[in-house]
């Protein structure tokens, strides 16, 4: 019984780990890139005089080693243990807000989050795939293997990212009802995953209450400041629909973020 309980706890922990959206995205995108690297190296070493066994060893060994190192770096940089602890505390009743959504409210919540995804993720990923495909075409036209390989990598990153974003959207629509927890560190959608409000290079910049209109219900907009190579830029971290009757609690939550989180950082 103890072994079974430990196994279940381990599976539960892994499931919770992959609920962290930015970690899930990083892990799966790096895995997709690794697969492309393996294929590219195998093609490069297809005529290697050392034989197919040695070619496969190199083609698999180098990307696998790089992937392992990258995952170790991610485990240190992205601090998943902090967010796992936050999720556990949320489920234990220590969240700042815990909202339940009926079928109509959950559909509206998913629509609002999907609009944010289209503005943020989908446009960037489509542009990335277009650049990658152009690089591949130019590489074939000029017989430039480097351009082909680089284009294939960029396209693979875009495809994997699009697949992950689409899967996350489908997960949120897999049940007619849902719930959302909010804490100073993140927004936990069940189903859907955990959106981080603070991470390396990203800090929460503003929390706004957006009034309802004829098209969408009221929602909370969490905006982050992202530190990039050329300075800081604003990015929408999460849009959380306010369930029917929860407008007063939502406004109080915004005030709490303003006084306890944003002014103290």
XYZ file of N, CA, C and O in Angstrom, residues 168-252:
340
model
N -3.513 23.575 -24.669
C -3.944 24.253 -23.446
C -5.355 24.797 -23.599
O -6.188 24.682 -22.698
N -5.648 25.373 -24.764
C -6.996 25.892 -25.013
C -8.019 24.775 -24.991
O -9.102 24.906 -24.414
N -7.683 23.646 -25.622
C -8.609 22.517 -25.631
C -8.830 21.958 -24.230
O -9.929 21.516 -23.883
N -7.766 21.963 -23.409
C -7.898 21.484 -22.033
C -8.916 22.312 -21.260
O -9.717 21.783 -20.503
N -8.886 23.631 -21.467
C -9.809 24.480 -20.733
C -11.245 24.260 -21.176
O -12.182 24.566 -20.439
N -11.434 23.727 -22.392
C -12.784 23.505 -22.903
C -13.239 22.067 -22.741
O -14.316 21.695 -23.200
N -12.404 21.246 -22.077
C -12.733 19.826 -21.957
C -13.819 19.562 -20.930
O -14.392 18.484 -20.894
N -14.100 20.540 -20.075
C -15.178 20.395 -19.092
C -16.114 21.591 -19.206
O -15.680 22.699 -19.505
N -17.395 21.372 -18.983
C -18.343 22.482 -19.117
C -18.203 23.515 -18.007
O -18.668 24.644 -18.160
N -17.599 23.139 -16.892
C -17.429 24.055 -15.773
C -15.973 24.041 -15.331
O -15.217 23.128 -15.665
N -15.590 25.057 -14.578
C -14.206 25.119 -14.117
C -14.080 26.022 -12.907
O -15.076 26.539 -12.385
N -12.850 26.194 -12.479
C -12.569 27.058 -11.337
C -11.201 27.696 -11.515
O -10.343 27.170 -12.231
N -11.014 28.832 -10.865
C -9.754 29.558 -10.956
C -9.342 30.022 -9.564
O -10.165 30.563 -8.813
N -8.067 29.770 -9.244
C -7.462 30.262 -8.005
C -6.499 31.396 -8.368
O -5.830 31.345 -9.411
N -6.403 32.387 -7.498
C -5.478 33.505 -7.713
C -4.674 33.732 -6.439
O -5.232 33.763 -5.332
N -3.354 33.875 -6.613
C -2.459 34.197 -5.502
C -1.510 35.290 -5.963
O -1.508 35.655 -7.149
N -0.682 35.833 -5.090
C 0.289 36.847 -5.535
C 1.300 36.326 -6.548
O 1.914 37.110 -7.263
N 1.458 34.998 -6.626
C 2.464 34.419 -7.522
C 1.899 33.899 -8.837
O 2.635 33.773 -9.823
N 0.606 33.557 -8.868
C 0.105 32.948 -10.084
C -1.402 32.829 -10.144
O -2.117 33.069 -9.166
N -1.868 32.444 -11.326
C -3.289 32.187 -11.598
C -3.403 30.719 -12.005
O -2.783 30.285 -12.978
N -4.188 29.960 -11.241
C -4.283 28.516 -11.444
C -5.667 28.188 -11.979
O -6.663 28.267 -11.279
N -5.723 27.802 -13.255
C -6.978 27.442 -13.908
C -7.147 25.927 -13.874
O -6.230 25.188 -14.252
N -8.306 25.468 -13.448
C -8.624 24.041 -13.431
C -9.905 23.793 -14.230
O -10.977 24.163 -13.774
N -9.780 23.164 -15.429
C -8.531 22.766 -16.098
C -7.898 23.946 -16.836
O -8.534 24.967 -17.035
N -6.638 23.785 -17.233
C -5.962 24.809 -18.015
C -4.522 25.054 -17.636
O -3.686 25.282 -18.484
N -4.201 25.010 -16.338
C -2.811 25.182 -15.949
C -2.571 26.419 -15.103
O -3.477 27.212 -14.822
N -1.325 26.574 -14.703
C -0.884 27.619 -13.773
C -0.092 28.668 -14.536
O 0.970 28.378 -15.097
N -0.602 29.901 -14.572
C 0.094 31.006 -15.224
C 0.882 31.779 -14.177
O 0.321 32.244 -13.182
N 2.172 31.925 -14.397
C 3.069 32.556 -13.439
C 3.000 34.073 -13.566
O 3.024 34.623 -14.668
N 2.916 34.766 -12.429
C 2.925 36.230 -12.414
C 4.316 36.787 -12.136
O 4.577 37.959 -12.423
N 5.180 35.982 -11.562
C 6.568 36.369 -11.313
C 7.471 35.215 -11.713
O 7.252 34.074 -11.308
N 8.484 35.513 -12.517
C 9.478 34.521 -12.915
C 10.741 35.273 -13.317
O 10.705 36.510 -13.433
N 11.867 34.575 -13.518
C 13.090 35.270 -13.915
C 12.872 36.103 -15.174
O 12.449 35.594 -16.210
N 13.116 37.393 -15.090
C 12.939 38.285 -16.231
C 11.535 38.828 -16.392
O 11.291 39.652 -17.281
N 10.603 38.384 -15.533
C 9.207 38.838 -15.630
C 8.725 39.233 -14.237
O 8.919 38.485 -13.276
N 8.098 40.398 -14.143
C 7.523 40.811 -12.872
C 6.153 41.424 -13.122
O 5.911 42.039 -14.169
N 5.265 41.220 -12.183
C 3.931 41.785 -12.297
C 4.012 43.299 -12.257
O 4.624 43.883 -11.358
N 3.393 43.945 -13.240
C 3.469 45.409 -13.353
C 2.151 46.079 -12.974
O 2.154 47.151 -12.356
N 1.028 45.463 -13.320
C -0.256 46.092 -13.058
C -1.362 45.044 -13.035
O -1.281 44.019 -13.729
N -2.371 45.290 -12.216
C -3.587 44.481 -12.190
C -4.756 45.442 -12.360
O -4.902 46.386 -11.580
N -5.577 45.203 -13.381
C -6.678 46.106 -13.695
C -8.000 45.362 -13.709
O -8.070 44.187 -14.098
N -9.039 46.064 -13.293
C -10.407 45.564 -13.423
C -10.990 46.158 -14.698
O -11.118 47.378 -14.813
N -11.326 45.302 -15.658
C -11.882 45.748 -16.943
C -13.389 45.560 -16.909
O -13.868 44.443 -16.697
N -14.113 46.633 -17.106
C -15.564 46.596 -17.022
C -16.160 45.747 -18.144
O -15.586 45.629 -19.231
N -17.321 45.157 -17.868
C -18.031 44.358 -18.865
C -18.588 45.267 -19.959
O -18.837 46.454 -19.751
N -18.766 44.690 -21.153
C -19.457 45.390 -22.232
C -20.400 44.412 -22.924
O -20.658 43.320 -22.407
N -20.902 44.774 -24.083
C -21.877 43.921 -24.766
C -21.283 42.602 -25.246
O -22.012 41.641 -25.499
N -19.948 42.548 -25.393
C -19.308 41.361 -25.959
C -18.686 40.461 -24.899
O -18.683 39.233 -25.055
N -18.131 41.030 -23.858
C -17.407 40.235 -22.865
C -17.810 40.643 -21.455
O -18.229 41.779 -21.227
N -17.686 39.718 -20.495
C -17.970 40.070 -19.100
C -16.788 40.820 -18.498
O -15.739 40.988 -19.137
N -16.962 41.288 -17.283
C -15.849 41.928 -16.576
C -14.720 40.926 -16.367
O -14.968 39.726 -16.206
N -13.482 41.420 -16.393
C -12.359 40.515 -16.156
C -11.188 41.272 -15.552
O -11.124 42.510 -15.609
N -10.288 40.508 -14.941
C -9.059 41.064 -14.383
C -7.932 40.863 -15.382
O -7.757 39.771 -15.917
N -7.173 41.921 -15.611
C -6.051 41.853 -16.545
C -4.756 41.979 -15.748
O -4.521 42.979 -15.068
N -3.926 40.936 -15.848
C -2.627 40.922 -15.176
C -1.554 41.226 -16.227
O -1.352 40.445 -17.160
N -0.887 42.349 -16.076
C 0.122 42.784 -17.039
C 1.493 42.700 -16.394
O 1.696 43.147 -15.256
N 2.445 42.118 -17.121
C 3.797 41.962 -16.606
C 4.796 42.816 -17.352
O 4.563 43.240 -18.486
N 5.913 43.073 -16.708
C 7.030 43.765 -17.331
C 8.115 42.727 -17.622
O 8.608 42.060 -16.708
N 8.433 42.560 -18.899
C 9.377 41.537 -19.329
C 10.706 42.180 -19.676
O 10.763 43.112 -20.490
N 11.767 41.687 -19.053
C 13.110 42.200 -19.311
C 13.692 41.470 -20.511
O 13.890 40.255 -20.485
N 13.929 42.199 -21.581
C 14.483 41.606 -22.790
C 15.849 42.171 -23.120
O 16.427 42.970 -22.367
N 16.334 41.755 -24.262
C 17.680 42.177 -24.678
C 17.744 43.683 -24.911
O 18.779 44.317 -24.660
N 16.638 44.260 -25.393
C 16.647 45.680 -25.744
C 15.833 46.517 -24.750
O 15.353 47.593 -25.073
N 15.674 46.000 -23.550
C 14.939 46.748 -22.537
C 13.688 46.018 -22.085
O 13.499 44.833 -22.366
N 12.829 46.746 -21.387
C 11.632 46.152 -20.834
C 10.424 46.396 -21.734
O 10.281 47.468 -22.331
N 9.560 45.397 -21.827
C 8.329 45.511 -22.593
C 7.172 44.964 -21.758
O 7.364 44.108 -20.891
N 5.968 45.453 -22.029
C 4.786 44.989 -21.321
C 4.217 43.754 -22.006
O 4.228 43.637 -23.230
N 3.721 42.829 -21.206
C 3.114 41.606 -21.735
C 1.927 41.226 -20.863
O 2.003 41.312 -19.626
N 0.841 40.801 -21.483
C -0.339 40.380 -20.730
C -0.118 38.945 -20.243
O -0.027 38.019 -21.035
N -0.030 38.778 -18.937
C 0.268 37.480 -18.343
C -0.980 36.610 -18.214
O -0.911 35.390 -18.358
N -2.116 37.218 -17.908
C -3.356 36.459 -17.744
C -4.537 37.414 -17.779
O -4.443 38.549 -17.298
N -5.633 36.938 -18.363
C -6.918 37.634 -18.313
C -7.903 36.691 -17.634
O -8.151 35.587 -18.137
N -8.451 37.105 -16.505
C -9.310 36.224 -15.704
C -10.723 36.790 -15.656
O -10.945 37.878 -15.094
N -11.667 36.072 -16.252
C -13.058 36.515 -16.235
C -13.604 36.484 -14.811
O -13.296 35.576 -14.031
N -14.388 37.485 -14.481
C -15.027 37.544 -13.163
C -16.364 36.818 -13.248
O -17.184 37.144 -14.105
N -16.604 35.821 -12.406
C -17.887 35.108 -12.469
C -19.051 36.009 -12.075
O -18.849 37.051 -11.420
N -20.233 35.631 -12.481
C -21.425 36.434 -12.194
C -21.553 36.696 -10.695
O -21.463 35.767 -9.887
N -21.716 37.968 -10.350
C -21.857 38.340 -8.953
C -20.560 38.549 -8.214
O -20.571 38.894 -7.021
N -19.417 38.371 -8.882
C -18.131 38.482 -8.198
C -17.417 39.797 -8.421
O -16.232 39.922 -8.088
N -18.110 40.795 -8.979
C -17.461 42.064 -9.298
C -16.893 42.760 -8.060
O -15.794 43.318 -8.104
N -17.635 42.747 -6.954
C -17.149 43.394 -5.738
C -15.882 42.746 -5.220
O -14.920 43.431 -4.846
N -15.851 41.419 -5.196
C -14.650 40.707 -4.744
C -13.484 40.972 -5.684
O -12.329 41.111 -5.243
N -13.769 41.068 -6.991
C -12.707 41.318 -7.962
C -12.084 42.688 -7.749
O -10.856 42.850 -7.792
N -12.905 43.696 -7.500
C -12.368 45.037 -7.257
C -11.532 45.073 -5.970
O -10.484 45.728 -5.913
N -12.012 44.365 -4.957
C -11.248 44.305 -3.705
C -9.919 43.589 -3.918
O -8.899 43.953 -3.314
